[in-house]
Amino acid sequence: MGKTLVEKILGIHLMEGECKKDEPIGIMIDQTLTQDATGTLAYLQFEAMGIDKVQTDLSVSYVDHNTLQTDNRNMDDHLYLQSVANKHGIYFSRPGNGICHQVHLERFAKPGHTLLGSDSHTPTAGGMCMIAIGAGGLDVACAMAGEPFHLKYPKVINVKLKGKLRPFVSAKDIILYILQLKSVKGGVGAIMEYSGEGVLTLSVPERATITNMGAELGATTSIFPSDGQTLDFLKRQGREQDYVALAADRDAVYDEVIEVDLGEIVPYAAMPHSPDNVKAVSELSNVKINQVAIGSCTNSSYRDLWIVGKILEGKVIAKNVSLVISPGSKQVLSMISRDGTLTRLIDAGARILECTCGPCIGMGQAPNSAGVTLRTFNRNFEGRSGTKDGQVYLVSPETAAVSALKGFLADPTEHLDRIDNFVFPDEFRIDDRMIIPPSPTPENVQVIRGPGIKPLPEMLPPPSDLSAKVVIKVGDNITTDHIMPAGAKVLPFRSDIPKISEFVFSSIDPDFHNKAKAAGSGVIIGGENYGQGSSREHAAIAPKYLGIKAVIAKSFARIHKANLINFGILPLTFADPADYEFVKDNDEVTIKNLHEAIGKTEFMANIGGRDVPMRLDISERDRELLLAGGTLAFIKRKFAK
Ligand code: MIC
Ligand code: SF4
């Protein structure tokens, strides 16, 4: 029987277990990446492991999320990241060099290799045929220490692309279409593997838009084959030597197959407040807009900004619109500044931002009250833009650009005339001087720790009996942006757990942190898909700091569930989801003989005086991690041996 692309790459990297669906496996990680907002914790944890040098082929630390430097804390974080990278064999991509996923794709991604990143959009590198997975910082720290990454062997969903996109329809529309089809839970436990003749029509940056936003399907990752397009992109990046041809065997067998005819895709928009709330733009044409933001790791490549420049050429944006553009990398900015694109953008009225995440993570450019903002980003969760009632629509760069001119949400296929065909320039501008290689004499490097970098809180093993109180009960699809908000107000505290914990659930219950502290030992009740979205482990470590011992939900998102286990919080599910209805705020929760219970898949809890059957669906290794009080305690013990 033939093999899928996923089977081939995972097979070569298998360190533990068997390549059988749902079996726990451990895979070798070739490369890691971190960004500043998750990186400080990841490196504090790496340091706590006591290892001198990373064990991977390549590890890169990027600074792209918080570069506002509104006070000392932000630059203190940058200095810590730079010095800790220098000491431990890690490359450091300086602020201004670009968004981690865009730069990684350009300069480091290699077909057939594995990448683990402390950011949920790490799958972007799947556009370069990598198995690229997002995880919590602690998992990335373990991978840097040479430990395998543990996951359940995923199912593989084959997305067969046929035909070719029509003019002004682009990769973003393909992934929005798939999100409409499958929903934000449609990829849970799966890898999306793309194939078919339509794949050949998509360049690497276009493929990367699709694999990037595969994260919004809940998928473990997404991957494209390595073919002529891959070779072409690598050649232009001066990295031809990194190319290998890789594809699934013709007779590969998949768990599910979806066929997509590219010729039938139209411009789509994801409406507030979920990436799967998708409609055709033509059905939404009367929506008046206030702001357009182009950029983020989804749509900020040279190709995307070139097309936006061509659409805006010689025109000016509508009076009612503020247009902001953040190029994905220094390479992109440098190239658009040479070919006339930048002038076209500025002349049309665009405000040019730094090459960072910027408005995507709520670092500025919050829309007006109830304002409508079109964004080429990947997430439109409520409040993430920085304005609680902001109405965020996710669209392609083509739709964003034409709408900025019109002043309302406009379908580019209806409103645009032909523009020149996009062709890549022969050579990309290659200049890696903003990426600092690690020190050849690490013994002389001193790690710089500013006052904002607080030591990690102590993680204790679980008590022998659990006695706790329900501190909050929430509904379905709660995101990590609800649990641990980001944005300009909160991101500066990413290295200070006691301080950042004051913001847990602040958008839902501003008093949560006081209530949790008063309870001393607390439980969170969640609905379906609890913890979707970002990989931020602060959404686990801060509740842990506030005394949360368990989350009892109907189901969990993958990365958040792993983060809960890493920090010793029990991710329990209701054996009968109907029991969710009976649980109330302030109910007492007891679990007798907790250590014994952690060893089992099913056991009883008592909630508010009722016996409620619980499930703990985790691997044997996860049970050991929980009993040790979390992964760091477990790993430290292992290395001490
Ligand atoms: C996001 O898009 O939500 C982030 C900010 O990039 C996060 C990481 C973080 O919270 O630092 C992610 O996607 O993992
Ligand atoms: Fe940055 Fe936004 Fe991409 Fe997250 S989704 S890495 S915040 S650009």
XYZ file of C-alpha atoms in Angstrom, residues 95-480:
386
model
C 12.913 43.171 15.974
C 12.166 44.646 12.547
C 13.354 41.554 10.693
C 9.831 40.286 10.332
C 7.049 38.004 11.501
C 8.420 34.627 12.590
C 6.432 32.501 10.127
C 7.161 34.698 7.115
C 10.895 34.899 7.856
C 11.110 31.193 8.644
C 9.493 30.336 5.315
C 11.885 32.604 3.440
C 15.144 31.741 5.165
C 14.969 28.416 7.045
C 12.062 26.095 6.187
C 13.209 22.799 4.573
C 11.053 20.226 2.789
C 10.798 16.874 4.584
C 11.933 18.223 7.971
C 10.039 18.775 11.219
C 9.514 22.117 12.946
C 8.022 22.787 16.379
C 7.121 26.385 17.204
C 5.705 28.113 20.270
C 3.055 29.751 18.133
C -0.104 28.181 16.742
C 0.617 29.370 13.186
C 3.842 27.379 12.926
C 2.050 25.205 10.275
C 2.778 28.073 7.832
C 5.988 26.167 6.999
C 3.791 23.294 5.773
C 3.685 25.374 2.584
C 7.340 24.312 2.236
C 6.455 20.637 2.828
C 7.487 20.568 6.493
C 5.607 18.828 9.273
C 5.382 22.071 11.233
C 3.452 22.011 14.489
C 2.452 24.682 17.000
C 2.889 23.867 20.683
C 3.311 25.423 24.106
C 6.676 26.939 24.992
C 7.483 24.108 27.369
C 7.100 21.512 24.608
C 9.398 23.617 22.441
C 11.906 23.875 25.302
C 11.830 20.060 25.602
C 12.431 19.732 21.832
C 15.402 22.100 22.117
C 16.705 19.784 24.847
C 16.527 16.893 22.350
C 13.354 15.315 23.733
C 10.825 13.877 21.269
C 7.569 15.761 20.722
C 4.567 13.678 21.780
C 1.278 13.587 19.917
C -1.442 11.168 18.886
C -0.787 9.776 15.408
C -3.223 11.984 13.486
C -5.728 11.048 10.856
C -4.837 12.407 7.435
C -7.405 14.377 5.445
C -6.559 14.723 1.762
C -7.616 17.994 0.159
C -7.507 17.428 -3.606
C -7.311 20.645 -5.553
C -8.324 20.672 -9.197
C -8.484 23.446 -11.776
C -7.181 26.954 -11.298
C -8.260 30.116 -9.444
C -9.974 32.904 -11.387
C -8.395 36.396 -11.456
C -8.671 38.299 -8.133
C -9.502 35.129 -6.230
C -6.601 33.948 -4.115
C -5.253 31.441 -1.594
C -7.063 33.133 1.307
C -10.374 32.420 -0.409
C -9.470 28.719 -0.674
C -8.853 28.356 3.054
C -11.947 30.441 3.913
C -13.962 28.085 1.721
C -12.512 25.059 3.547
C -13.286 26.700 6.904
C -16.882 27.192 5.817
C -17.019 23.529 4.857
C -15.316 22.023 7.911
C -15.698 24.611 10.759
C -13.189 25.542 13.475
C -13.372 21.954 14.773
C -13.164 20.236 11.376
C -9.446 19.536 11.518
C -9.139 18.422 15.153
C -6.839 15.400 15.438
C -5.970 15.626 11.740
C -3.306 16.752 9.317
C -4.601 18.346 6.107
C -2.544 17.014 3.171
C -2.959 18.911 -0.112
C -2.580 17.260 -3.525
C -3.998 17.306 -7.038
C -3.135 19.243 -10.180
C -4.430 22.483 -8.635
C -1.514 22.420 -6.199
C 0.887 23.119 -9.070
C -0.825 26.455 -9.736
C -0.003 27.771 -6.240
C 3.354 29.315 -5.314
C 4.969 28.634 -1.917
C 3.713 31.893 -0.297
C 0.172 31.100 -1.493
C 0.445 27.567 -0.103
C 1.695 29.089 3.150
C -1.451 31.253 3.429
C -3.479 28.038 3.331
C -1.349 26.035 5.787
C -1.169 29.074 8.103
C -4.914 29.303 8.433
C -5.284 25.534 8.678
C -4.650 26.314 12.365
C -8.166 27.788 12.455
C -9.577 24.367 11.455
C -8.108 23.024 14.688
C -5.802 20.822 12.584
C -2.494 19.555 13.977
C -0.911 20.938 10.819
C -1.312 21.162 7.028
C 1.165 20.219 4.335
C 1.809 20.659 0.609
C 4.105 18.456 -1.503
C 7.605 19.596 -2.442
C 7.675 20.113 -6.214
C 8.671 22.537 -8.974
C 7.065 25.464 -7.115
C 9.094 24.626 -4.004
C 12.297 24.440 -6.004
C 11.483 27.727 -7.703
C 10.958 29.536 -4.379
C 14.075 28.009 -2.804
C 16.160 29.032 -5.835
C 14.991 32.632 -5.542
C 15.886 32.530 -1.853
C 19.387 31.252 -2.769
C 18.647 27.943 -1.019
C 18.410 25.451 -3.896
C 20.501 22.986 -1.881
C 17.610 22.590 0.610
C 15.324 21.133 -2.067
C 14.141 17.525 -2.182
C 11.148 16.327 -4.202
C 8.467 14.835 -1.946
C 4.878 13.742 -2.557
C 2.408 11.067 -1.509
C 2.415 7.761 -3.396
C -0.284 7.486 -6.052
C -2.035 4.689 -4.154
C -1.808 6.372 -0.731
C -4.864 5.765 1.431
C -6.426 8.646 3.386
C -8.897 8.783 6.263
C -10.977 11.310 4.365
C -10.825 13.031 0.979
C -12.216 16.480 0.133
C -12.259 17.694 -3.477
C -12.067 21.399 -4.210
C -12.491 22.851 -7.692
C -10.399 26.034 -7.640
C -12.347 27.430 -10.596
C -15.477 27.578 -8.421
C -13.922 29.449 -5.508
C -15.158 33.041 -5.114
C -13.975 35.833 -2.792
C -15.081 35.019 0.762
C -15.140 36.828 4.094
C -15.184 35.352 7.602
C -17.683 37.469 9.499
C -17.547 38.415 13.180
C -16.552 36.660 15.437
C -15.255 33.369 14.128
C -12.967 32.334 11.225
C -15.553 29.755 10.111
C -18.465 32.205 9.928
C -17.852 32.479 6.183
C -19.999 33.985 3.408
C -19.298 34.989 -0.197
C -18.289 38.674 -0.357
C -20.877 39.176 -3.127
C -23.597 38.433 -0.558
C -22.247 41.087 1.828
C -21.742 44.004 -0.502
C -23.556 46.624 1.518
C -21.329 46.495 4.568
C -19.795 49.935 5.123
C -16.272 49.787 6.543
C -14.092 51.985 8.778
C -10.722 50.339 8.597
C -8.667 47.964 6.442
C -5.575 46.201 7.813
C -3.304 44.254 5.481
C -0.559 42.050 6.884
C -0.051 39.281 9.521
C 1.585 35.914 9.012
C -1.310 34.918 6.712
C -1.072 37.579 4.000
C 1.990 39.785 4.075
C 4.257 38.213 1.463
C 5.838 40.066 -1.441
C 3.176 38.637 -3.757
C 0.341 39.896 -1.559
C 1.659 43.447 -1.203
C 2.602 43.690 -4.885
C -0.988 42.889 -5.873
C -2.376 45.354 -3.325
C -0.042 47.992 -4.795
C -1.298 47.288 -8.310
C -4.951 47.522 -7.218
C -4.328 50.847 -5.427
C -2.087 52.300 -8.159
C -3.008 55.884 -9.047
C -6.092 55.892 -6.780
C -6.818 57.012 -3.246
C -8.642 55.228 -0.426
C -12.218 56.177 0.479
C -12.740 59.012 2.972
C -14.329 56.738 5.548
C -11.434 54.249 5.585
C -8.144 54.068 7.482
C -5.751 51.676 5.703
C -2.767 50.172 7.543
C -0.239 47.792 6.025
C 2.389 45.709 7.852
C 4.845 43.933 5.524
C 5.697 40.396 6.672
C 9.450 40.760 6.685
C 12.375 43.035 6.067
C 12.883 41.149 2.795
C 9.340 42.007 1.700
C 9.651 45.648 2.780
C 12.996 46.015 1.116
C 11.679 44.516 -2.144
C 8.506 46.601 -2.274
C 10.562 49.703 -1.555
C 12.607 49.046 -4.702
C 9.957 48.025 -7.241
C 7.582 50.982 -6.806
C 4.990 49.106 -4.723
C 5.710 51.079 -1.556
C 5.202 54.367 -3.389
C 1.911 53.080 -4.804
C 0.731 52.149 -1.303
C 1.784 55.437 0.286
C 0.352 57.530 -2.545
C -2.993 55.779 -2.157
C -3.078 56.796 1.519
C -1.838 53.653 3.266
C -0.191 53.997 6.664
C 2.871 51.754 6.728
C 3.549 49.881 9.977
C 6.563 47.886 11.170
C 7.198 44.333 9.918
C 5.508 42.758 12.963
C 2.235 41.139 14.033
C 0.913 44.588 14.985
C -2.877 44.930 14.859
C -3.300 41.151 14.474
C -2.474 40.705 18.153
C -4.125 43.955 19.208
C -0.889 45.954 19.346
C -2.414 49.189 18.137
C -4.884 50.051 15.366
C -7.921 49.074 17.416
C -11.016 50.033 15.392
C -13.573 52.646 16.515
C -16.565 51.627 18.699
C -18.598 49.019 16.816
C -16.309 49.835 13.870
C -16.124 47.494 10.883
C -12.591 46.443 10.043
C -11.496 44.222 7.142
C -8.316 42.330 7.884
C -6.214 39.915 5.886
C -5.417 38.136 9.189
C -6.440 34.716 10.456
C -8.441 35.350 13.653
C -11.446 37.567 14.322
C -12.289 36.512 17.869
C -14.365 39.010 19.813
C -12.268 41.741 21.415
C -8.930 40.560 19.931
C -8.679 43.755 17.852
C -8.562 45.790 21.060
C -12.144 47.119 20.666
C -14.682 45.013 22.509
C -17.476 45.543 19.984
C -15.176 45.832 16.928
C -16.571 43.931 13.907
C -13.681 42.084 12.266
C -14.063 40.498 8.803
C -11.240 38.300 7.482
C -10.614 38.657 3.743
C -8.003 38.253 0.993
C -5.560 41.063 0.117
C -7.481 41.586 -3.149
C -10.799 42.058 -1.331
C -9.128 44.270 1.295
C -7.535 46.544 -1.307
C -10.579 47.050 -3.506
C -12.798 47.592 -0.441
C -10.385 50.244 0.883
C -10.937 52.144 -2.363
C -14.709 51.722 -2.374
C -15.379 52.321 1.332
C -17.546 49.205 1.608
C -16.961 45.474 1.485
C -16.514 44.893 -2.245
C -16.043 41.746 -4.338
C -12.812 42.218 -6.331
C -14.072 40.064 -9.203
C -16.927 42.524 -9.734
C -15.038 45.776 -9.199
C -11.640 45.312 -10.792
C -10.295 45.446 -14.300
C -7.356 43.333 -15.335
C -4.005 44.105 -13.718
C -0.598 42.806 -14.809
C 0.015 39.157 -13.998
C 2.126 38.735 -10.937
C 5.551 37.271 -11.623
C 8.221 36.793 -9.008
C 11.336 38.894 -9.506
C 14.309 36.739 -10.520
C 16.037 37.216 -7.251
C 14.743 38.022 -3.830
C 16.717 40.449 -1.676
C 18.730 38.247 0.582
C 20.315 39.893 3.583
C 20.509 37.891 6.791
C 22.433 40.450 8.812
C 19.447 41.008 11.099
C 19.656 37.356 12.128
C 22.379 37.016 14.746
C 24.095 33.637 14.930
C 24.817 32.209 18.399
C 28.121 32.958 20.111
C 31.116 30.732 19.341
C 32.231 31.301 22.965
C 29.027 30.792 24.974
C 30.950 30.506 28.253
C 31.652 34.251 28.006
C 28.017 35.250 27.400
C 26.006 36.611 30.294
C 22.241 36.298 30.207
C 20.633 39.695 30.855
C 17.586 39.586 33.152
C 15.687 42.838 33.613
C 13.407 43.373 36.611
C 10.297 42.391 34.593
C 11.603 38.826 34.116
C 10.174 36.993 37.089
C 11.137 33.444 38.056
C 8.660 30.693 37.192
C 6.156 29.874 39.927
C 6.711 26.561 41.687
C 4.650 23.646 40.341
C 3.629 21.175 43.051
C 2.316 17.634 42.541
C -1.486 17.248 42.870
C -3.054 16.822 46.361
C -4.170 13.318 47.381
C -7.870 14.302 47.388
C -9.226 17.149 45.301
C -11.515 19.619 46.969
C -12.195 22.742 44.900
C -14.857 25.226 43.860
C -16.303 26.050 40.401
C -14.943 29.560 39.813
C -16.360 30.128 36.319
C -18.637 28.315 33.874
C -18.242 29.235 30.196
C -19.808 28.099 26.893
C -18.521 26.536 23.646
C -15.475 27.601 21.567
C -13.827 29.627 24.335
C -10.532 30.883 22.878
C -7.223 31.433 24.617
